Coordinates of C-alpha atoms in Angstrom, one line a residue:
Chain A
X14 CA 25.3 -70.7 0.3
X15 CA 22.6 -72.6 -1.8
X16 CA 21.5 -76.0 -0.5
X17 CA 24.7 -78.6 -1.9
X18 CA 22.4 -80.5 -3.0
X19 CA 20.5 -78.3 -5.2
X20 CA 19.5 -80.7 -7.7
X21 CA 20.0 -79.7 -12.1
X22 CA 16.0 -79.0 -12.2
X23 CA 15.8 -76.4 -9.5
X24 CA 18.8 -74.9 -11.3
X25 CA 17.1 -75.1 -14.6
X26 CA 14.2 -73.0 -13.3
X27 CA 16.4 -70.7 -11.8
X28 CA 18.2 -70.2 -15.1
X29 CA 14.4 -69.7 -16.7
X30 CA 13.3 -67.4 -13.7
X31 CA 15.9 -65.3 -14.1
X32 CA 15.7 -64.9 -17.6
X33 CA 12.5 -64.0 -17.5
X34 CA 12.7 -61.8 -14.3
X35 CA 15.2 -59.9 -16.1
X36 CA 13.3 -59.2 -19.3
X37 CA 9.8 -58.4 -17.9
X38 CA 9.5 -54.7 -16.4
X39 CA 9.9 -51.7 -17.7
X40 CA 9.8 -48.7 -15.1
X41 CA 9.5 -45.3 -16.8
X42 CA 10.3 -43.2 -13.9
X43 CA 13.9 -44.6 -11.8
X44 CA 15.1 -43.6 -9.2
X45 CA 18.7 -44.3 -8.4
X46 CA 18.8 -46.0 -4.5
X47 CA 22.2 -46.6 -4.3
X48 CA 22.1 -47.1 -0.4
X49 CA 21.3 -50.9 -0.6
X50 CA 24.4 -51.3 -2.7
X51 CA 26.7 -49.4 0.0
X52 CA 25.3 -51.6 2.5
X53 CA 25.7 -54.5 0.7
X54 CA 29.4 -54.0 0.1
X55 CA 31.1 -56.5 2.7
X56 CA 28.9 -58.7 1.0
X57 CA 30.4 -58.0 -2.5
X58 CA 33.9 -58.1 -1.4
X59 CA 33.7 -61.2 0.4
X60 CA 31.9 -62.5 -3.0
X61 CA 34.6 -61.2 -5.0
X62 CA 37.4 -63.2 -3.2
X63 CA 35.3 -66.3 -3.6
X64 CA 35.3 -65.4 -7.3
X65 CA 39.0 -64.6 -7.3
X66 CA 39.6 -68.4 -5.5
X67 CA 37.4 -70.2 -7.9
X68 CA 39.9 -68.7 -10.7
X69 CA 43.0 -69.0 -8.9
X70 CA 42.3 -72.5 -8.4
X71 CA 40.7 -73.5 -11.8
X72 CA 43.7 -71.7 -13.2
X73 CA 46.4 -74.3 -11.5
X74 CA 44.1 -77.1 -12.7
X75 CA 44.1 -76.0 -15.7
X76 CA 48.4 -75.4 -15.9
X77 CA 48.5 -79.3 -14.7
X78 CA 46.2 -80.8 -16.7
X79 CA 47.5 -78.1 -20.1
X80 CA 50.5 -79.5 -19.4
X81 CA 50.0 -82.8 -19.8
X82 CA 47.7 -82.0 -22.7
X83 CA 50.5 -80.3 -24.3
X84 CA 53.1 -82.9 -23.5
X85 CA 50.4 -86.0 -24.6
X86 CA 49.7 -84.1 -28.1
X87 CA 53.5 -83.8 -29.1
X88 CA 54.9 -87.1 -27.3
X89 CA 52.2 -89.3 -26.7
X90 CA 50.9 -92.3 -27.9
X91 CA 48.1 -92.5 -30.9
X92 CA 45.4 -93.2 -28.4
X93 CA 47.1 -90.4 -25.7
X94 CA 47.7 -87.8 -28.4
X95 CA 44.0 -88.5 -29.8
X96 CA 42.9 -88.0 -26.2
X97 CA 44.4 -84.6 -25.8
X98 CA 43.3 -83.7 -29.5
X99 CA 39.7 -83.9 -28.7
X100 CA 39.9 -82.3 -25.3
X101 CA 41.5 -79.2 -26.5
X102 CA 39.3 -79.0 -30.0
X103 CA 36.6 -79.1 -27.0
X104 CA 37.5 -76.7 -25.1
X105 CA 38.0 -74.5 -27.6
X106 CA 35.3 -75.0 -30.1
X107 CA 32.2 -74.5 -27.8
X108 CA 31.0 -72.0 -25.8
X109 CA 32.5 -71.4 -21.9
X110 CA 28.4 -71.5 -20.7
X111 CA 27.4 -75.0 -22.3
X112 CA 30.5 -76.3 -20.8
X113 CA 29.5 -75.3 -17.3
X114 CA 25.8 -76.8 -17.9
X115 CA 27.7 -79.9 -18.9
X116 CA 29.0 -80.4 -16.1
X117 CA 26.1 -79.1 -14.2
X118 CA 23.2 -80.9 -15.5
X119 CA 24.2 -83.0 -18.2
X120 CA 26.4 -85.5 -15.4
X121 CA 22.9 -84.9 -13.3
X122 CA 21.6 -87.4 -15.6
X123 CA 23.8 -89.6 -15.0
X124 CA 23.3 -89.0 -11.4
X125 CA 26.5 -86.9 -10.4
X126 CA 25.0 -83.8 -8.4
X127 CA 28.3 -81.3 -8.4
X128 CA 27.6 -78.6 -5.9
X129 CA 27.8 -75.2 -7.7
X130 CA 31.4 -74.4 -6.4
X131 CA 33.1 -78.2 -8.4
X132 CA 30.8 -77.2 -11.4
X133 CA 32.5 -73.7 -12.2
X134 CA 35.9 -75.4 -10.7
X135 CA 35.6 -78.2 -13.4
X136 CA 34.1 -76.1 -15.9
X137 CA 36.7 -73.5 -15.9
X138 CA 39.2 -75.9 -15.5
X139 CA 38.4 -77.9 -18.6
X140 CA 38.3 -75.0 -20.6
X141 CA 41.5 -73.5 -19.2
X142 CA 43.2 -76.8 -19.7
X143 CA 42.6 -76.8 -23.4
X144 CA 43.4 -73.3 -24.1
X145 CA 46.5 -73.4 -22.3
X146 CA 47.3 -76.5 -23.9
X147 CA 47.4 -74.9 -27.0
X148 CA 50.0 -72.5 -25.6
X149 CA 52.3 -75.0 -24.2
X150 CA 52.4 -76.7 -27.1
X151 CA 53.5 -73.6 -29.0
X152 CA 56.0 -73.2 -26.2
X153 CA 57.1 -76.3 -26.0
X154 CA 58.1 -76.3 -29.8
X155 CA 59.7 -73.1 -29.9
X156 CA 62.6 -74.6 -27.0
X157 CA 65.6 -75.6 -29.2
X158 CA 66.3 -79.7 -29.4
X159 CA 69.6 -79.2 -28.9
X160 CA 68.9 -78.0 -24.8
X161 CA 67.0 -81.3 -24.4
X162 CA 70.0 -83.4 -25.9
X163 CA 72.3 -81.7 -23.9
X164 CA 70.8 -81.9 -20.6
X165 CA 70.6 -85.4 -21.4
X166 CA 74.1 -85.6 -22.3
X167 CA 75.1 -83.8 -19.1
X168 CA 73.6 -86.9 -17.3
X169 CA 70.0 -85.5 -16.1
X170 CA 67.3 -87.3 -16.1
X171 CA 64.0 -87.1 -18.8
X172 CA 62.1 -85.7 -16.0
X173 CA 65.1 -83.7 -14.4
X174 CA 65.5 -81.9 -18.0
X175 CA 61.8 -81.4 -18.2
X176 CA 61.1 -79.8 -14.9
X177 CA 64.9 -77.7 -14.2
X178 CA 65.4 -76.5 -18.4
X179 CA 62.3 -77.0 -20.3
X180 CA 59.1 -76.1 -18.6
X181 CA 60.7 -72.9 -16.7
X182 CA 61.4 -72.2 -20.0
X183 CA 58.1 -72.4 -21.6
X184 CA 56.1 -70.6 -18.5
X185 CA 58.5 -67.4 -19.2
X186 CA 57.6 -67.8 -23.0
X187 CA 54.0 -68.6 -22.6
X188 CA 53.9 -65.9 -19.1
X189 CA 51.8 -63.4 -21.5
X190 CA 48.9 -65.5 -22.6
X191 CA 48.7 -66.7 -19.1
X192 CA 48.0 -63.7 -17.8
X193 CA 45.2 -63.0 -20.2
X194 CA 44.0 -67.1 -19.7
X195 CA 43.6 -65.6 -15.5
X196 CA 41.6 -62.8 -16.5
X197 CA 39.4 -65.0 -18.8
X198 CA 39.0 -67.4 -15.9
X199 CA 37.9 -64.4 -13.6
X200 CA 35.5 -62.9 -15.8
X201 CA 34.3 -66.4 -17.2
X202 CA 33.8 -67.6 -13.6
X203 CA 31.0 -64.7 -13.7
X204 CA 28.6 -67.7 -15.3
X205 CA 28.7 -69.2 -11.9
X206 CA 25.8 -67.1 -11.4
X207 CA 23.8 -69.4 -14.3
X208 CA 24.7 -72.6 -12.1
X209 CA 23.6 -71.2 -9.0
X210 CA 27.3 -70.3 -7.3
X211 CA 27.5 -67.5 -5.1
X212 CA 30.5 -65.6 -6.2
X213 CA 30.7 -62.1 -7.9
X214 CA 28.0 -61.9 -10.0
X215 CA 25.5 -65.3 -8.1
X216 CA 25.8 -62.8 -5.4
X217 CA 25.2 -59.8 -7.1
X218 CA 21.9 -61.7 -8.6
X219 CA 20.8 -62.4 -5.3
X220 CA 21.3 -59.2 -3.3
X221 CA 19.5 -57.6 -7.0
X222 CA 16.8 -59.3 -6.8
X223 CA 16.0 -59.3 -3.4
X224 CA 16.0 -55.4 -3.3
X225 CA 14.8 -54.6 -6.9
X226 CA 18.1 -52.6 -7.7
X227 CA 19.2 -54.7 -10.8
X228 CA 21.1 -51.8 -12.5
X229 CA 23.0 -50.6 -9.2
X230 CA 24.2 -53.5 -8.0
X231 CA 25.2 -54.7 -11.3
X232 CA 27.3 -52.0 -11.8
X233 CA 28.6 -52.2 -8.3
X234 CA 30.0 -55.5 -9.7
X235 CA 31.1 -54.3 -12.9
X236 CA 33.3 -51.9 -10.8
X237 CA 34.6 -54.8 -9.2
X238 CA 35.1 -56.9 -11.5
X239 CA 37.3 -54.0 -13.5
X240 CA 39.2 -53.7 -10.0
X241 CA 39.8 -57.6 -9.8
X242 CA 41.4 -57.6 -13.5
X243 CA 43.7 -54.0 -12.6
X244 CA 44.6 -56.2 -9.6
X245 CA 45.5 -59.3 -11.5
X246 CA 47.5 -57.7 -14.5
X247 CA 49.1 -55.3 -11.6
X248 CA 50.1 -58.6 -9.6
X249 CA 51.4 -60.5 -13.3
X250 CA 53.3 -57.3 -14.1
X251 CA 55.3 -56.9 -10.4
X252 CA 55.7 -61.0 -10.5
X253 CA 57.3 -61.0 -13.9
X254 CA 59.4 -58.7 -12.7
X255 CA 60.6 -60.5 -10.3
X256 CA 60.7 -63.8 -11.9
X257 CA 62.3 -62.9 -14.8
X258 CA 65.2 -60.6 -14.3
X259 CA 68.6 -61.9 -13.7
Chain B
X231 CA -8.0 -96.9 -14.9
X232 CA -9.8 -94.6 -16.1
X233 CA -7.6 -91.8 -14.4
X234 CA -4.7 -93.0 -16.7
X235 CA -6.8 -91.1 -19.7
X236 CA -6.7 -88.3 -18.2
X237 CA -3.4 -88.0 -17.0
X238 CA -1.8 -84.7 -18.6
X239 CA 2.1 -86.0 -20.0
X240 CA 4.1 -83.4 -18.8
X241 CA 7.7 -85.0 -20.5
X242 CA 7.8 -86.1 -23.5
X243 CA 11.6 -87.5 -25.4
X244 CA 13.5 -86.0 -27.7
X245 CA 11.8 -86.1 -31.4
X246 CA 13.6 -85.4 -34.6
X247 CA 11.6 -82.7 -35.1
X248 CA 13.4 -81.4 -32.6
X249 CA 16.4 -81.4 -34.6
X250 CA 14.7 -78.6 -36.7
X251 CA 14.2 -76.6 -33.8
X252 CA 18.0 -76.2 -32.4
X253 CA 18.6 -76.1 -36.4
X254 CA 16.7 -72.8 -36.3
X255 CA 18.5 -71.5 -32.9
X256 CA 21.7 -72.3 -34.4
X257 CA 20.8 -69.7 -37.2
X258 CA 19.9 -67.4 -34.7
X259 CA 23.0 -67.9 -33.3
X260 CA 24.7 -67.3 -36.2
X261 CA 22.7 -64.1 -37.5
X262 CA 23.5 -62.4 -34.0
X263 CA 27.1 -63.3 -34.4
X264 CA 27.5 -62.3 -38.5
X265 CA 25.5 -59.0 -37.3
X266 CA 28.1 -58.2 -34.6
X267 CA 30.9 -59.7 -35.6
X268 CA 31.2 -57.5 -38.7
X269 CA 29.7 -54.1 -37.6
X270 CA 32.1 -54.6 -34.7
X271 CA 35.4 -55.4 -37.1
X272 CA 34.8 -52.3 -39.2
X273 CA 34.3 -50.2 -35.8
X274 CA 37.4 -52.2 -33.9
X275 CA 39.4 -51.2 -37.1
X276 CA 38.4 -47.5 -37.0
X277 CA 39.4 -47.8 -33.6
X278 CA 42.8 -49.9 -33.9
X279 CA 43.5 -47.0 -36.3
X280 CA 42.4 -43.7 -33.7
X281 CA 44.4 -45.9 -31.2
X282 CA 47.8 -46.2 -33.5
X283 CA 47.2 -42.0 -34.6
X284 CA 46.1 -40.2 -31.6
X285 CA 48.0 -40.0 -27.9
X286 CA 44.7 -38.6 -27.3
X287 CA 42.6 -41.4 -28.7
X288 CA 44.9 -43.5 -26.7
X289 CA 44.2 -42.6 -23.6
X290 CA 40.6 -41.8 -23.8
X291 CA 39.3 -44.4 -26.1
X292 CA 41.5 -47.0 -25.1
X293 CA 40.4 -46.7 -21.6
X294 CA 36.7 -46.9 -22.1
X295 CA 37.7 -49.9 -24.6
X296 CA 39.2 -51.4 -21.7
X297 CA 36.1 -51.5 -19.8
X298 CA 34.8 -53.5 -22.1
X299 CA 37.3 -55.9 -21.8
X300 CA 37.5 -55.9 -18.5
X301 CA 33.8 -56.6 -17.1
X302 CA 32.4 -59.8 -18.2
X303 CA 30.1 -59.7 -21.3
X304 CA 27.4 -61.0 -19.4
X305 CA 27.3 -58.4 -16.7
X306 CA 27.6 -55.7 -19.8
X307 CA 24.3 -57.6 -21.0
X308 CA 22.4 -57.4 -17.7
X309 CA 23.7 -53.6 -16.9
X310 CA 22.4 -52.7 -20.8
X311 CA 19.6 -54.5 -20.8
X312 CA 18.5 -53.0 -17.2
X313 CA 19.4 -49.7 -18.4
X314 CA 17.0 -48.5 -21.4
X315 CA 14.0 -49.4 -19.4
X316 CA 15.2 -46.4 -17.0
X317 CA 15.3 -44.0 -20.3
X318 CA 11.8 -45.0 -20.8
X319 CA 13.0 -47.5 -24.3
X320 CA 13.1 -50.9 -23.3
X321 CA 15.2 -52.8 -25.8
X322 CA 14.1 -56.0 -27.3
X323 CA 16.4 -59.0 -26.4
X324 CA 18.0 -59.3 -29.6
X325 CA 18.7 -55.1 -30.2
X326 CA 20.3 -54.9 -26.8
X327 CA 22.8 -58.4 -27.4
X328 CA 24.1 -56.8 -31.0
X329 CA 25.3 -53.8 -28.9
X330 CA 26.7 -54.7 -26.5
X331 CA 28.2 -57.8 -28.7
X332 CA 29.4 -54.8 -31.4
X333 CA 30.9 -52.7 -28.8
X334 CA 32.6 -56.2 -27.4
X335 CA 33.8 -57.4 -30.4
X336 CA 34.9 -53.6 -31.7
X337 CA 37.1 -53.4 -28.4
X338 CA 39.0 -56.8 -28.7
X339 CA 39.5 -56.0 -32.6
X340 CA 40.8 -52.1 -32.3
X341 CA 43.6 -53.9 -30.1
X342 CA 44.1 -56.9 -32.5
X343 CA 43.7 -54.0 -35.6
X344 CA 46.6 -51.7 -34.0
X345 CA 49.0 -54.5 -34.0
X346 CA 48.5 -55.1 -37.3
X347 CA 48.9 -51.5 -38.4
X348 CA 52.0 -51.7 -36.0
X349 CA 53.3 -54.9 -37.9
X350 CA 54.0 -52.8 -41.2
X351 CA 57.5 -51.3 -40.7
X352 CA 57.4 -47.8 -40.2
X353 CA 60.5 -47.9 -43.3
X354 CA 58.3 -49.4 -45.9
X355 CA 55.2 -46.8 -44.8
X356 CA 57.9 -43.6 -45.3
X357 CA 58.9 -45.6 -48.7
X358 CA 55.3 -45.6 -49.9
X359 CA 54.6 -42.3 -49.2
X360 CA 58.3 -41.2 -50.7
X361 CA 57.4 -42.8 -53.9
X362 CA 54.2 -40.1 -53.6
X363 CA 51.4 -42.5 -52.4
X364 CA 49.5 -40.0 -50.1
X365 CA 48.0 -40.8 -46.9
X366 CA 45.0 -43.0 -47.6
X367 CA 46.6 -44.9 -50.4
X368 CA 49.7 -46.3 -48.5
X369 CA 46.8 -47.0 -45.8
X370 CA 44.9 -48.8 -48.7
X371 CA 47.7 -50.4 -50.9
X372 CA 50.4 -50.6 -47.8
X373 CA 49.4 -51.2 -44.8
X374 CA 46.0 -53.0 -44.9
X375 CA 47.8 -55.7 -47.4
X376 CA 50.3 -56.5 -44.9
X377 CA 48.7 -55.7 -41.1
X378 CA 45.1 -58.1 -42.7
X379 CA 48.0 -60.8 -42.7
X380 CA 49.4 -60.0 -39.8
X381 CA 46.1 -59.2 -37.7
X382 CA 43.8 -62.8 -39.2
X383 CA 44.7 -65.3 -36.7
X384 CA 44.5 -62.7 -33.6
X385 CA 40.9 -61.8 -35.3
X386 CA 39.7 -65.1 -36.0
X387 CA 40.2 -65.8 -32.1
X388 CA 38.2 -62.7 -31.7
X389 CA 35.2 -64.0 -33.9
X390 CA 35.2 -67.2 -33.0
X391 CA 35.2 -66.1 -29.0
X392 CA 32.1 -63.8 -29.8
X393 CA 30.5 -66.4 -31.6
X394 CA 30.7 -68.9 -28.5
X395 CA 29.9 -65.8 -26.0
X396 CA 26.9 -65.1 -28.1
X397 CA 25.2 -67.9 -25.9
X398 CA 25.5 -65.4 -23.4
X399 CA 22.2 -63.3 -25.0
X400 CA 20.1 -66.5 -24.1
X401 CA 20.2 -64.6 -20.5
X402 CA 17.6 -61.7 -22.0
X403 CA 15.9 -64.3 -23.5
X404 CA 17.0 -64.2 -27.0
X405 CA 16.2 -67.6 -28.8
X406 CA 19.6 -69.0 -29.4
X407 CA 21.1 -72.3 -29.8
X408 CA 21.7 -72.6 -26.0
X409 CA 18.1 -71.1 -25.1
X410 CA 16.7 -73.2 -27.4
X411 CA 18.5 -76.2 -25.3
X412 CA 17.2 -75.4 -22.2
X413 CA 13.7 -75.2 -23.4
X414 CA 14.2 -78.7 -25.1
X415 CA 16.1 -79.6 -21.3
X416 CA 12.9 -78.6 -19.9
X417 CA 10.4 -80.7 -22.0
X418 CA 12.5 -83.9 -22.5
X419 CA 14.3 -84.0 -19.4
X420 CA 17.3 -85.4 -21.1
X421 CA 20.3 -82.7 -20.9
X422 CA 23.4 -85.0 -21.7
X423 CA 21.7 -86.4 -25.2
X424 CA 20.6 -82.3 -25.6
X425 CA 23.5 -80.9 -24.6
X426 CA 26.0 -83.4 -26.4
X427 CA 23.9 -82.0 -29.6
X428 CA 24.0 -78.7 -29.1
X429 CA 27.7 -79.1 -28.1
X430 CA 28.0 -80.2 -31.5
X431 CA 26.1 -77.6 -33.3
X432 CA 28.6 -75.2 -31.7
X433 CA 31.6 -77.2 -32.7
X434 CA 30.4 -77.7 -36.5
X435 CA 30.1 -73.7 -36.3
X436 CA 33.2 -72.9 -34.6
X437 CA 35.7 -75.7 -35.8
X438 CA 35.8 -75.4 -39.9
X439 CA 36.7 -71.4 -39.2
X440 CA 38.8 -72.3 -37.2
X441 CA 40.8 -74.5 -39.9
X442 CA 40.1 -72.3 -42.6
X443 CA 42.1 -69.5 -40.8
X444 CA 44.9 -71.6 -40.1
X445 CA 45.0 -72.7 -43.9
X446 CA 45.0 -69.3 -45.1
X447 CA 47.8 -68.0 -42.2
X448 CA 50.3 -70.9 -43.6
X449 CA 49.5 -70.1 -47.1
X450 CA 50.1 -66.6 -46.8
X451 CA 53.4 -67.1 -44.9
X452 CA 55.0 -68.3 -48.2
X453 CA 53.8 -65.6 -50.5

């Protein structure tokens, strides 16, 4: 791992370095070494479950916190609802990258040094939150009233009928474009690499640059990152069938 | 002191000329994004249509489609930027992000395009071509009426994704708005005020197509 206390100007000329290391060069006569790449595979799988964790993880930060999004924007308060309004518009409205550098070096000025692992966590998880937001809400409204006044009526609780009728009901409806929001948090957690996180690709950068084989070992991850979605959408596909068969 | 005059100032703050200069990057970032976002609509619709004809199509070009939505753009960029040098043509920063952004954005819109040739009912197409439309004009006066409707708020999320991801080209060293941040990062050493702005640039980009798609959507609905 990178020192934890990297601070947001050595990532900065990371960020430049390795822009400029990859545009300089041009090598008229390759010579495909793919040996460095097979040796370097333990390496790239163990990488690719770190990548794997950081989405798994930003994606159940994100289901709490685009929940409560959801739930502030139709129910809340002015203030509350306002709140969730500009979160979401946020997310949504700039690009995945500047959010990650938000959190990265614009807190550094205020002092907050994330390590590379909370910056893609929050990152992701902020823009998760507001996409899925967007899709509970959408769920949410599609549930009947009448269900809510009747659990009500059958003597449950506001927070009984939310968590036994209407959220398992929204996850089925919304199950689709949660599956896709995972596989946008795996490949989106692939700008780790421009914060200075070790997963998939920070790896991949490293182990590139340290034998010169940029194009082999990024296709190395390319093939596993391909793997990692089959893997996902697989995984979604045998769980719904599980989940939602009666 | 006489030192002090001679001290070289290696930070200087954020000027409004300044301003100017993301105000540039931002039109870089939009020329990238009108150049790919269009040449990759008409290809994702030639596509979406191969994809809706052809078994074939299906399982060929949908497959090497789904590459392309299944490796992150900005490993795409590094592996295609990495990749002419080996041929011998290196590829300017700017050539390389429009193709791999067409090929991106033509792979999430032949997906988003066959839905919306899939909306039309397969009754109304056999009544078109009853009343002796041929083939191209109950594709012309049919089904793109109808499946544009059905396909603009799927698309709109696809060109307003590719117009955020285009940040992703600052990594070959394109001049866009988030390149130009980091340089401005670099010299003023204040991100949050830089990043805030930029953030906004984005946003004043993003947000008013955004709208405008969601005004047309619940216009059309009652037409």
């Amino acid at each position: 791992m990178l020192d934890a206390s990297l601070n947001s100007d050595i990532q900065l000329k990371l960020f430049i370095s390795l822009a400029s290391l990859l545009s300089s060069g041009t090598h008229m006569d390759y010579t495909f070494h793919w040996r460095p790449v097979i040796k370097a595979l333990p390496d790239l799988f163990s990488a690719a479950l770190v990548t794997l964790e950081a989405a798994v993880l930003s994606m159940l930060l994100g289901i709490i916190f685009g929940l409560v999004l959801a739930l502030m924007r139709l129910h809340g308060s002015r203030p509350l609802s306002l709140f969730a309004t500009v979160w979401i518009e946020l997310a949504r409205n700039t690009p995945a990258l500047l959010q990650l550098f938000f959190f990265g070096f614009g807190l550094g000025a205020f002092g907050w040094h994330l390590t590379p692992f909370t910056i893609v966590l929050c990152g992701l998880a902020f823009n998760n939150a507001g996409y899925l937001a967007e899709n509970f809400r959408g769920g949410f409204q599609a549930i009947p009233a009448p269900q809510y006044k009747a659990a009500r009526s059958l003597g449950m609780s506001a927070t009984q009928t939310y968590t036994r009728i209407i959220i398992p009901q929204v996850f089925r409806l919304v199950y689709y474009p949660m599956t896709n929001q995972m596989v946008w948090a795996v490949l989106m957690s692939s700008l780790g690499m421009l914060v200075g996180f070790r997963e998939l690709s920070g790896e991949t950068q490293f182990l590139a640059s340290n034998t010169f084989r940029l194009f082999e070992f990024f296709l190395a991850a390319a093939v596993f990152y391909y793997l990692l979605v089959k893997l996902i959408l697989l995984a979604a596909h045998l769980l719904s069938r599980r989940l939602f068969t009666y | 002191m006489s030192e002090s005059a001679n001290t070289i100032q290696f930070f200087t703050g954020f000027r409004f000329n300044d301003l100017g200069f993301l105000a540039e990057a931002a039109g870089n970032t939009l020329l990238i994004s009108v150049i790919s976002i269009s040449i990759g609509s008409v290809l994702g619709c030639l596509f979406g249509w191969a994809l809706h004809v052809s078994v074939l199509a299906r399982y060929i070009l949908g497959s090497v489609l789904d590459i392309f939505r299944s490796v992150p753009l900005i490993i795409q960029l590094l592996l295609f930027f990495n990749f002419f040098p080996i041929l011998g043509l290196p590829l300017e920063p700017f050539a390389a992000g429009c193709i791999v952004l067409i090929f991106y954005t033509s792979a999430l819109v032949a997906q988003v395009a066959r839905g919306g040739i899939e909306a039309v009912p397969d009754s109304m197409r056999r009544a078109s071509r009853s009343l002796g439309m041929s083939y191209l004009q109950d594709m012309r006066y049919v089904v793109w009426p109808i499946g544009a409707r059905a396909m603009l708020p799927a698309w709109t999320g696809v060109a307003l994704g590719v117009l955020k991801d285009s940040a992703l080209v600052s990594v070959l060293g394109y001049l866009e708005l988030l390149r130009a941040s980091q340089i401005l990062i670099t010299r003023t050493q204040e991100p949050f005020i830089i990043l805030a702005i930029v953030g906004a640039f984005y946003f004043a980009l993003s947000y008013p197509i955004g709208k405008l798609s969601a005004k047309l959507e619940q216009r059309w609905q009652y037409d």
